[in-house]
Amino acid sequence: MNISIIMNNLLFRNNNSADYIDDKEIEALQRELSKLQISISEKKCAGNEFLGWVNLPSEISENFLKDIEDCAKKIRDNSEYFVIIGIGGSYLGARAVIESLRNSFSDFDKSAPKILYAGHNLSEDYLSEMVNFLKDKSFSMAVISKSGTTTEPAVAFRLLKQLLEKKVGQEAAKERIIAITDKEKGALKILANQNDYKTYVVPDNVGGRFSVLTAVGLLPIAVAGFDISRLVKGAKKMQEICGASSLLAENPAAHYAASRNILYQKGFKTEILVSFRPKLQYFGEWWKQLFGESEGKEGKGIFPAAVNFTTDLHSMGQYIQDGQRTIFETFITVEKPNKSLKIPSEEQNLDGLNYLAGKDIEFVNRRAEMATAIAHVDGGVPVLQIIIPEINENSIGQLIYFFEKACAYSGLILGVNPFDQPGVEAYKKNMFSLLGKPGFEDKKLNERAGL
Ligand code: PA5
């Protein structure tokens, strides 16, 4: 089946997987998807208390965007650096968008502060290097935690808050701290209230990994200098396309969800998101969390991995081509680069590259992409393909919504609740016990850890 949607919008194709996905299977899933479309829109599916992301793009008001932009402007005017403190869904969305859009070597917008990330690890080296680095810099920060109780961002925030207060004084520090958290619950909310921080709310009905189009993602993205209205517009376009029809021929997210689930049923248990653009590396990280945390439960779920080609063709490429045949790939193809650069000619041609002289680098990259897809299909790896016109706010917004909707369909087809993450608690419970947190005492566990 082939999909063709108006130019400038994301396309999905599964032609390269024709040997593995037959029309009868698609038809069977079509019926299921039509029912799912209704249960999602009527909020009757599993996890229905977390469906706030479904209509989010069309519900974001101009006023809200203006408020975010005003807040971002203030930060941009007074800070050299902006630290985004958060983990998982409270940081990956912002990072995915910022890394996709920023210049790889110089800052996109000279007036924007440089973006740093904290609270996504517990590394003493990382944090002490950051504290040391920031001690003589002008900085602001957003501390982002829906629950307001997550250990990693709490530790980073305590350190950076104290550093900032020492540098500029308690009153001035308040002007440089934004808290993004629950409307009423959690330690961060209490702290924010007591200190009068500017606060944004993570809506109750939007889970962390679906929150990039709330203040969680929009504020950092605006601070970094990117057009959040255009991002939301792209997402809204995809919301319209995926909401208008559940027909696989018209709804790319449903078509993708159906295709990957058919492959999963046939033993393709690992999906690798492939991009030939290093800018999309963090988009892969965001995607891994979205699908991994949404689907990996009850002993089920496609394992999400991501690679950057051609870089990883020289490492993971061997396994993908010849290793265990349990992998399928989803290529994100970008139709057009944002810059242009031609391969120069050289008189001596010692490197033998003159046959490419005058060609764009893009020409070589796209040929590499086509060659890889064919080689992998020939090696027994089904390849799905998502095509976007270019990397910009609009297409990234489309991609975000496309994957969110596909993830919901996909998890529901699998029979799990895509919006919870009960498994994440296991390590936390153990960690608190090993750290000696009151209320988490467990002698046996401490013995098992050799403590
Ligand atoms: O998607 C999720 O719900 C998680 O990845 C959370 O975003 C992550 O665990 C961080 O949680 P919090 O925002 O409560 O600090």
PDB file of N, CA and C in Angstrom, residues 369-446:
ATOM      1  N   GLU A 369      21.701   6.344   1.313  1.00  0.00           N
ATOM      2  CA  GLU A 369      20.455   5.935   1.979  1.00  0.00           C
ATOM      3  C   GLU A 369      19.702   4.895   1.140  1.00  0.00           C
ATOM      4  N   MET A 370      19.592   5.184  -0.159  1.00  0.00           N
ATOM      5  CA  MET A 370      18.884   4.236  -1.042  1.00  0.00           C
ATOM      6  C   MET A 370      19.606   2.896  -1.070  1.00  0.00           C
ATOM      7  N   ALA A 371      20.943   2.971  -1.179  1.00  0.00           N
ATOM      8  CA  ALA A 371      21.742   1.744  -1.265  1.00  0.00           C
ATOM      9  C   ALA A 371      21.586   0.920   0.015  1.00  0.00           C
ATOM     10  N   THR A 372      21.546   1.611   1.152  1.00  0.00           N
ATOM     11  CA  THR A 372      21.430   0.918   2.437  1.00  0.00           C
ATOM     12  C   THR A 372      20.076   0.224   2.549  1.00  0.00           C
ATOM     13  N   ALA A 373      19.026   0.959   2.177  1.00  0.00           N
ATOM     14  CA  ALA A 373      17.683   0.361   2.282  1.00  0.00           C
ATOM     15  C   ALA A 373      17.624  -0.917   1.436  1.00  0.00           C
ATOM     16  N   ILE A 374      18.138  -0.855   0.222  1.00  0.00           N
ATOM     17  CA  ILE A 374      18.068  -2.035  -0.653  1.00  0.00           C
ATOM     18  C   ILE A 374      18.901  -3.181  -0.069  1.00  0.00           C
ATOM     19  N   ALA A 375      20.116  -2.847   0.410  1.00  0.00           N
ATOM     20  CA  ALA A 375      20.980  -3.891   0.984  1.00  0.00           C
ATOM     21  C   ALA A 375      20.302  -4.539   2.191  1.00  0.00           C
ATOM     22  N   HIS A 376      19.695  -3.728   3.036  1.00  0.00           N
ATOM     23  CA  HIS A 376      19.081  -4.286   4.242  1.00  0.00           C
ATOM     24  C   HIS A 376      17.841  -5.115   3.901  1.00  0.00           C
ATOM     25  N   VAL A 377      17.046  -4.640   2.950  1.00  0.00           N
ATOM     26  CA  VAL A 377      15.886  -5.438   2.515  1.00  0.00           C
ATOM     27  C   VAL A 377      16.386  -6.778   1.963  1.00  0.00           C
ATOM     28  N   ASP A 378      17.425  -6.729   1.142  1.00  0.00           N
ATOM     29  CA  ASP A 378      17.978  -7.971   0.578  1.00  0.00           C
ATOM     30  C   ASP A 378      18.531  -8.880   1.673  1.00  0.00           C
ATOM     31  N   GLY A 379      18.978  -8.270   2.761  1.00  0.00           N
ATOM     32  CA  GLY A 379      19.525  -9.065   3.875  1.00  0.00           C
ATOM     33  C   GLY A 379      18.433  -9.571   4.821  1.00  0.00           C
ATOM     34  N   GLY A 380      17.167  -9.300   4.512  1.00  0.00           N
ATOM     35  CA  GLY A 380      16.085  -9.832   5.357  1.00  0.00           C
ATOM     36  C   GLY A 380      15.606  -8.866   6.424  1.00  0.00           C
ATOM     37  N   VAL A 381      15.857  -7.574   6.213  1.00  0.00           N
ATOM     38  CA  VAL A 381      15.392  -6.567   7.178  1.00  0.00           C
ATOM     39  C   VAL A 381      14.275  -5.752   6.517  1.00  0.00           C
ATOM     40  N   PRO A 382      13.028  -5.908   6.973  1.00  0.00           N
ATOM     41  CA  PRO A 382      11.975  -5.067   6.403  1.00  0.00           C
ATOM     42  C   PRO A 382      12.261  -3.592   6.717  1.00  0.00           C
ATOM     43  N   VAL A 383      11.983  -2.727   5.744  1.00  0.00           N
ATOM     44  CA  VAL A 383      12.260  -1.300   5.940  1.00  0.00           C
ATOM     45  C   VAL A 383      10.970  -0.504   5.762  1.00  0.00           C
ATOM     46  N   LEU A 384      10.613   0.235   6.790  1.00  0.00           N
ATOM     47  CA  LEU A 384       9.500   1.195   6.693  1.00  0.00           C
ATOM     48  C   LEU A 384      10.120   2.571   6.455  1.00  0.00           C
ATOM     49  N   GLN A 385       9.334   3.494   5.939  1.00  0.00           N
ATOM     50  CA  GLN A 385       9.929   4.798   5.613  1.00  0.00           C
ATOM     51  C   GLN A 385       8.971   5.940   5.942  1.00  0.00           C
ATOM     52  N   ILE A 386       9.527   6.928   6.623  1.00  0.00           N
ATOM     53  CA  ILE A 386       8.781   8.157   6.904  1.00  0.00           C
ATOM     54  C   ILE A 386       9.538   9.260   6.173  1.00  0.00           C
ATOM     55  N   ILE A 387       8.812  10.042   5.382  1.00  0.00           N
ATOM     56  CA  ILE A 387       9.487  11.075   4.589  1.00  0.00           C
ATOM     57  C   ILE A 387       9.026  12.448   5.052  1.00  0.00           C
ATOM     58  N   ILE A 388       9.985  13.307   5.342  1.00  0.00           N
ATOM     59  CA  ILE A 388       9.618  14.705   5.641  1.00  0.00           C
ATOM     60  C   ILE A 388      10.325  15.603   4.623  1.00  0.00           C
ATOM     61  N   PRO A 389       9.728  16.755   4.306  1.00  0.00           N
ATOM     62  CA  PRO A 389      10.317  17.592   3.258  1.00  0.00           C
ATOM     63  C   PRO A 389      11.695  18.142   3.631  1.00  0.00           C
ATOM     64  N   GLU A 390      11.832  18.655   4.843  1.00  0.00           N
ATOM     65  CA  GLU A 390      13.138  19.133   5.312  1.00  0.00           C
ATOM     66  C   GLU A 390      13.085  19.225   6.832  1.00  0.00           C
ATOM     67  N   ILE A 391      14.231  19.496   7.440  1.00  0.00           N
ATOM     68  CA  ILE A 391      14.210  19.623   8.902  1.00  0.00           C
ATOM     69  C   ILE A 391      13.918  21.076   9.250  1.00  0.00           C
ATOM     70  N   ASN A 392      12.727  21.329   9.741  1.00  0.00           N
ATOM     71  CA  ASN A 392      12.378  22.665  10.237  1.00  0.00           C
ATOM     72  C   ASN A 392      11.294  22.494  11.308  1.00  0.00           C
ATOM     73  N   GLU A 393      10.884  23.579  11.911  1.00  0.00           N
ATOM     74  CA  GLU A 393       9.926  23.489  13.021  1.00  0.00           C
ATOM     75  C   GLU A 393       8.641  22.786  12.585  1.00  0.00           C
ATOM     76  N   ASN A 394       8.176  23.108  11.382  1.00  0.00           N
ATOM     77  CA  ASN A 394       6.919  22.544  10.920  1.00  0.00           C
ATOM     78  C   ASN A 394       6.995  21.013  10.785  1.00  0.00           C
ATOM     79  N   SER A 395       8.060  20.548  10.146  1.00  0.00           N
ATOM     80  CA  SER A 395       8.119  19.097   9.931  1.00  0.00           C
ATOM     81  C   SER A 395       8.448  18.358  11.223  1.00  0.00           C
ATOM     82  N   ILE A 396       9.209  18.987  12.109  1.00  0.00           N
ATOM     83  CA  ILE A 396       9.493  18.333  13.388  1.00  0.00           C
ATOM     84  C   ILE A 396       8.196  18.257  14.219  1.00  0.00           C
ATOM     85  N   GLY A 397       7.391  19.321  14.153  1.00  0.00           N
ATOM     86  CA  GLY A 397       6.091  19.292  14.835  1.00  0.00           C
ATOM     87  C   GLY A 397       5.215  18.164  14.282  1.00  0.00           C
ATOM     88  N   GLN A 398       5.239  18.009  12.971  1.00  0.00           N
ATOM     89  CA  GLN A 398       4.467  16.914  12.362  1.00  0.00           C
ATOM     90  C   GLN A 398       4.960  15.556  12.842  1.00  0.00           C
ATOM     91  N   LEU A 399       6.277  15.410  12.838  1.00  0.00           N
ATOM     92  CA  LEU A 399       6.867  14.123  13.257  1.00  0.00           C
ATOM     93  C   LEU A 399       6.482  13.785  14.700  1.00  0.00           C
ATOM     94  N   ILE A 400       6.539  14.808  15.559  1.00  0.00           N
ATOM     95  CA  ILE A 400       6.216  14.576  16.976  1.00  0.00           C
ATOM     96  C   ILE A 400       4.801  14.019  17.100  1.00  0.00           C
ATOM     97  N   TYR A 401       3.859  14.709  16.489  1.00  0.00           N
ATOM     98  CA  TYR A 401       2.467  14.267  16.642  1.00  0.00           C
ATOM     99  C   TYR A 401       2.250  12.910  15.968  1.00  0.00           C
ATOM    100  N   PHE A 402       2.864  12.750  14.803  1.00  0.00           N
ATOM    101  CA  PHE A 402       2.758  11.471  14.078  1.00  0.00           C
ATOM    102  C   PHE A 402       3.175  10.310  14.981  1.00  0.00           C
ATOM    103  N   PHE A 403       4.345  10.459  15.629  1.00  0.00           N
ATOM    104  CA  PHE A 403       4.831   9.361  16.468  1.00  0.00           C
ATOM    105  C   PHE A 403       3.967   9.189  17.720  1.00  0.00           C
ATOM    106  N   GLU A 404       3.504  10.296  18.293  1.00  0.00           N
ATOM    107  CA  GLU A 404       2.656  10.158  19.490  1.00  0.00           C
ATOM    108  C   GLU A 404       1.388   9.364  19.155  1.00  0.00           C
ATOM    109  N   LYS A 405       0.762   9.732  18.043  1.00  0.00           N
ATOM    110  CA  LYS A 405      -0.488   9.051  17.681  1.00  0.00           C
ATOM    111  C   LYS A 405      -0.211   7.594  17.321  1.00  0.00           C
ATOM    112  N   ALA A 406       0.892   7.379  16.570  1.00  0.00           N
ATOM    113  CA  ALA A 406       1.231   6.005  16.182  1.00  0.00           C
ATOM    114  C   ALA A 406       1.523   5.160  17.420  1.00  0.00           C
ATOM    115  N   CYS A 407       2.154   5.775  18.404  1.00  0.00           N
ATOM    116  CA  CYS A 407       2.512   5.061  19.622  1.00  0.00           C
ATOM    117  C   CYS A 407       1.249   4.645  20.387  1.00  0.00           C
ATOM    118  N   ALA A 408       0.275   5.538  20.415  1.00  0.00           N
ATOM    119  CA  ALA A 408      -0.982   5.207  21.082  1.00  0.00           C
ATOM    120  C   ALA A 408      -1.672   4.036  20.372  1.00  0.00           C
ATOM    121  N   TYR A 409      -1.815   4.137  19.041  1.00  0.00           N
ATOM    122  CA  TYR A 409      -2.448   3.040  18.287  1.00  0.00           C
ATOM    123  C   TYR A 409      -1.692   1.734  18.537  1.00  0.00           C
ATOM    124  N   SER A 410      -0.382   1.845  18.448  1.00  0.00           N
ATOM    125  CA  SER A 410       0.466   0.671  18.479  1.00  0.00           C
ATOM    126  C   SER A 410       0.382  -0.065  19.818  1.00  0.00           C
ATOM    127  N   GLY A 411       0.483   0.693  20.905  1.00  0.00           N
ATOM    128  CA  GLY A 411       0.395   0.093  22.232  1.00  0.00           C
ATOM    129  C   GLY A 411      -0.974  -0.539  22.448  1.00  0.00           C
ATOM    130  N   LEU A 412      -2.001   0.137  21.947  1.00  0.00           N
ATOM    131  CA  LEU A 412      -3.359  -0.390  22.139  1.00  0.00           C
ATOM    132  C   LEU A 412      -3.567  -1.656  21.293  1.00  0.00           C
ATOM    133  N   ILE A 413      -2.994  -1.686  20.089  1.00  0.00           N
ATOM    134  CA  ILE A 413      -3.080  -2.920  19.277  1.00  0.00           C
ATOM    135  C   ILE A 413      -2.401  -4.073  20.028  1.00  0.00           C
ATOM    136  N   LEU A 414      -1.301  -3.739  20.668  1.00  0.00           N
ATOM    137  CA  LEU A 414      -0.530  -4.742  21.418  1.00  0.00           C
ATOM    138  C   LEU A 414      -1.274  -5.220  22.670  1.00  0.00           C
ATOM    139  N   GLY A 415      -2.243  -4.429  23.086  1.00  0.00           N
ATOM    140  CA  GLY A 415      -3.030  -4.811  24.259  1.00  0.00           C
ATOM    141  C   GLY A 415      -2.457  -4.305  25.569  1.00  0.00           C
ATOM    142  N   VAL A 416      -1.606  -3.267  25.509  1.00  0.00           N
ATOM    143  CA  VAL A 416      -1.096  -2.695  26.767  1.00  0.00           C
ATOM    144  C   VAL A 416      -1.647  -1.276  26.942  1.00  0.00           C
ATOM    145  N   ASN A 417      -1.478  -0.765  28.148  1.00  0.00           N
ATOM    146  CA  ASN A 417      -1.816   0.645  28.385  1.00  0.00           C
ATOM    147  C   ASN A 417      -0.582   1.466  28.001  1.00  0.00           C
ATOM    148  N   PRO A 418      -0.645   2.214  26.890  1.00  0.00           N
ATOM    149  CA  PRO A 418       0.564   2.912  26.430  1.00  0.00           C
ATOM    150  C   PRO A 418       0.945   4.117  27.300  1.00  0.00           C
ATOM    151  N   PHE A 419       0.095   4.470  28.257  1.00  0.00           N
ATOM    152  CA  PHE A 419       0.322   5.747  28.942  1.00  0.00           C
ATOM    153  C   PHE A 419       0.824   5.621  30.379  1.00  0.00           C
ATOM    154  N   ASP A 420       1.064   4.383  30.828  1.00  0.00           N
ATOM    155  CA  ASP A 420       1.635   4.273  32.179  1.00  0.00           C
ATOM    156  C   ASP A 420       3.082   3.771  32.064  1.00  0.00           C
ATOM    157  N   GLN A 421       3.780   3.699  33.186  1.00  0.00           N
ATOM    158  CA  GLN A 421       5.150   3.201  33.177  1.00  0.00           C
ATOM    159  C   GLN A 421       5.470   2.557  34.527  1.00  0.00           C
ATOM    160  N   PRO A 422       4.686   1.503  34.882  1.00  0.00           N
ATOM    161  CA  PRO A 422       4.862   0.919  36.212  1.00  0.00           C
ATOM    162  C   PRO A 422       6.271   0.373  36.428  1.00  0.00           C
ATOM    163  N   GLY A 423       6.906  -0.087  35.350  1.00  0.00           N
ATOM    164  CA  GLY A 423       8.226  -0.714  35.479  1.00  0.00           C
ATOM    165  C   GLY A 423       9.314   0.232  35.955  1.00  0.00           C
ATOM    166  N   VAL A 424       9.126   1.521  35.752  1.00  0.00           N
ATOM    167  CA  VAL A 424      10.183   2.492  36.108  1.00  0.00           C
ATOM    168  C   VAL A 424      10.341   2.571  37.633  1.00  0.00           C
ATOM    169  N   GLU A 425       9.292   2.155  38.354  1.00  0.00           N
ATOM    170  CA  GLU A 425       9.342   2.272  39.820  1.00  0.00           C
ATOM    171  C   GLU A 425      10.311   1.283  40.466  1.00  0.00           C
ATOM    172  N   ALA A 426      10.567   0.140  39.788  1.00  0.00           N
ATOM    173  CA  ALA A 426      11.354  -0.929  40.434  1.00  0.00           C
ATOM    174  C   ALA A 426      12.739  -0.438  40.849  1.00  0.00           C
ATOM    175  N   TYR A 427      13.433   0.238  39.954  1.00  0.00           N
ATOM    176  CA  TYR A 427      14.789   0.690  40.309  1.00  0.00           C
ATOM    177  C   TYR A 427      14.740   1.777  41.375  1.00  0.00           C
ATOM    178  N   LYS A 428      13.693   2.596  41.297  1.00  0.00           N
ATOM    179  CA  LYS A 428      13.589   3.714  42.251  1.00  0.00           C
ATOM    180  C   LYS A 428      13.436   3.166  43.667  1.00  0.00           C
ATOM    181  N   LYS A 429      12.564   2.162  43.809  1.00  0.00           N
ATOM    182  CA  LYS A 429      12.306   1.573  45.123  1.00  0.00           C
ATOM    183  C   LYS A 429      13.612   1.006  45.683  1.00  0.00           C
ATOM    184  N   ASN A 430      14.327   0.258  44.848  1.00  0.00           N
ATOM    185  CA  ASN A 430      15.605  -0.319  45.292  1.00  0.00           C
ATOM    186  C   ASN A 430      16.605   0.780  45.635  1.00  0.00           C
ATOM    187  N   MET A 431      16.682   1.782  44.769  1.00  0.00           N
ATOM    188  CA  MET A 431      17.664   2.860  44.987  1.00  0.00           C
ATOM    189  C   MET A 431      17.388   3.565  46.315  1.00  0.00           C
ATOM    190  N   PHE A 432      16.110   3.854  46.569  1.00  0.00           N
ATOM    191  CA  PHE A 432      15.793   4.551  47.820  1.00  0.00           C
ATOM    192  C   PHE A 432      16.187   3.698  49.020  1.00  0.00           C
ATOM    193  N   SER A 433      15.958   2.388  48.906  1.00  0.00           N
ATOM    194  CA  SER A 433      16.326   1.512  50.020  1.00  0.00           C
ATOM    195  C   SER A 433      17.855   1.527  50.204  1.00  0.00           C
ATOM    196  N   LEU A 434      18.585   1.414  49.111  1.00  0.00           N
ATOM    197  CA  LEU A 434      20.063   1.385  49.222  1.00  0.00           C
ATOM    198  C   LEU A 434      20.613   2.748  49.661  1.00  0.00           C
ATOM    199  N   LEU A 435      19.855   3.804  49.409  1.00  0.00           N
ATOM    200  CA  LEU A 435      20.311   5.139  49.835  1.00  0.00           C
ATOM    201  C   LEU A 435      19.925   5.429  51.286  1.00  0.00           C
ATOM    202  N   GLY A 436      19.092   4.532  51.848  1.00  0.00           N
ATOM    203  CA  GLY A 436      18.663   4.735  53.238  1.00  0.00           C
ATOM    204  C   GLY A 436      17.536   5.744  53.381  1.00  0.00           C
ATOM    205  N   LYS A 437      16.740   5.912  52.331  1.00  0.00           N
ATOM    206  CA  LYS A 437      15.623   6.863  52.431  1.00  0.00           C
ATOM    207  C   LYS A 437      14.579   6.321  53.423  1.00  0.00           C
ATOM    208  N   PRO A 438      14.159   7.158  54.386  1.00  0.00           N
ATOM    209  CA  PRO A 438      13.175   6.676  55.355  1.00  0.00           C
ATOM    210  C   PRO A 438      11.923   6.161  54.653  1.00  0.00           C
ATOM    211  N   GLY A 439      11.429   5.019  55.148  1.00  0.00           N
ATOM    212  CA  GLY A 439      10.225   4.424  54.559  1.00  0.00           C
ATOM    213  C   GLY A 439      10.542   3.357  53.522  1.00  0.00           C
ATOM    214  N   PHE A 440      11.805   3.222  53.141  1.00  0.00           N
ATOM    215  CA  PHE A 440      12.173   2.254  52.100  1.00  0.00           C
ATOM    216  C   PHE A 440      13.139   1.185  52.625  1.00  0.00           C
ATOM    217  N   GLU A 441      13.151   0.963  53.962  1.00  0.00           N
ATOM    218  CA  GLU A 441      14.092   0.026  54.567  1.00  0.00           C
ATOM    219  C   GLU A 441      13.874  -1.385  53.998  1.00  0.00           C
ATOM    220  N   ASP A 442      14.956  -2.066  53.628  1.00  0.00           N
ATOM    221  CA  ASP A 442      14.868  -3.441  53.122  1.00  0.00           C
ATOM    222  C   ASP A 442      16.230  -4.088  53.344  1.00  0.00           C
ATOM    223  N   LYS A 443      16.331  -4.803  54.458  1.00  0.00           N
ATOM    224  CA  LYS A 443      17.622  -5.356  54.870  1.00  0.00           C
ATOM    225  C   LYS A 443      18.152  -6.336  53.818  1.00  0.00           C
ATOM    226  N   LYS A 444      17.245  -7.226  53.347  1.00  0.00           N
ATOM    227  CA  LYS A 444      17.649  -8.271  52.377  1.00  0.00           C
ATOM    228  C   LYS A 444      18.241  -7.646  51.114  1.00  0.00           C
ATOM    229  N   LEU A 445      17.590  -6.609  50.649  1.00  0.00           N
ATOM    230  CA  LEU A 445      18.048  -5.950  49.426  1.00  0.00           C
ATOM    231  C   LEU A 445      19.460  -5.372  49.624  1.00  0.00           C
ATOM    232  N   ASN A 446      19.669  -4.769  50.782  1.00  0.00           N
ATOM    233  CA  ASN A 446      20.987  -4.208  51.091  1.00  0.00           C
ATOM    234  C   ASN A 446      22.038  -5.309  51.127  1.00  0.00           C
TER     235      ASN A 446
END
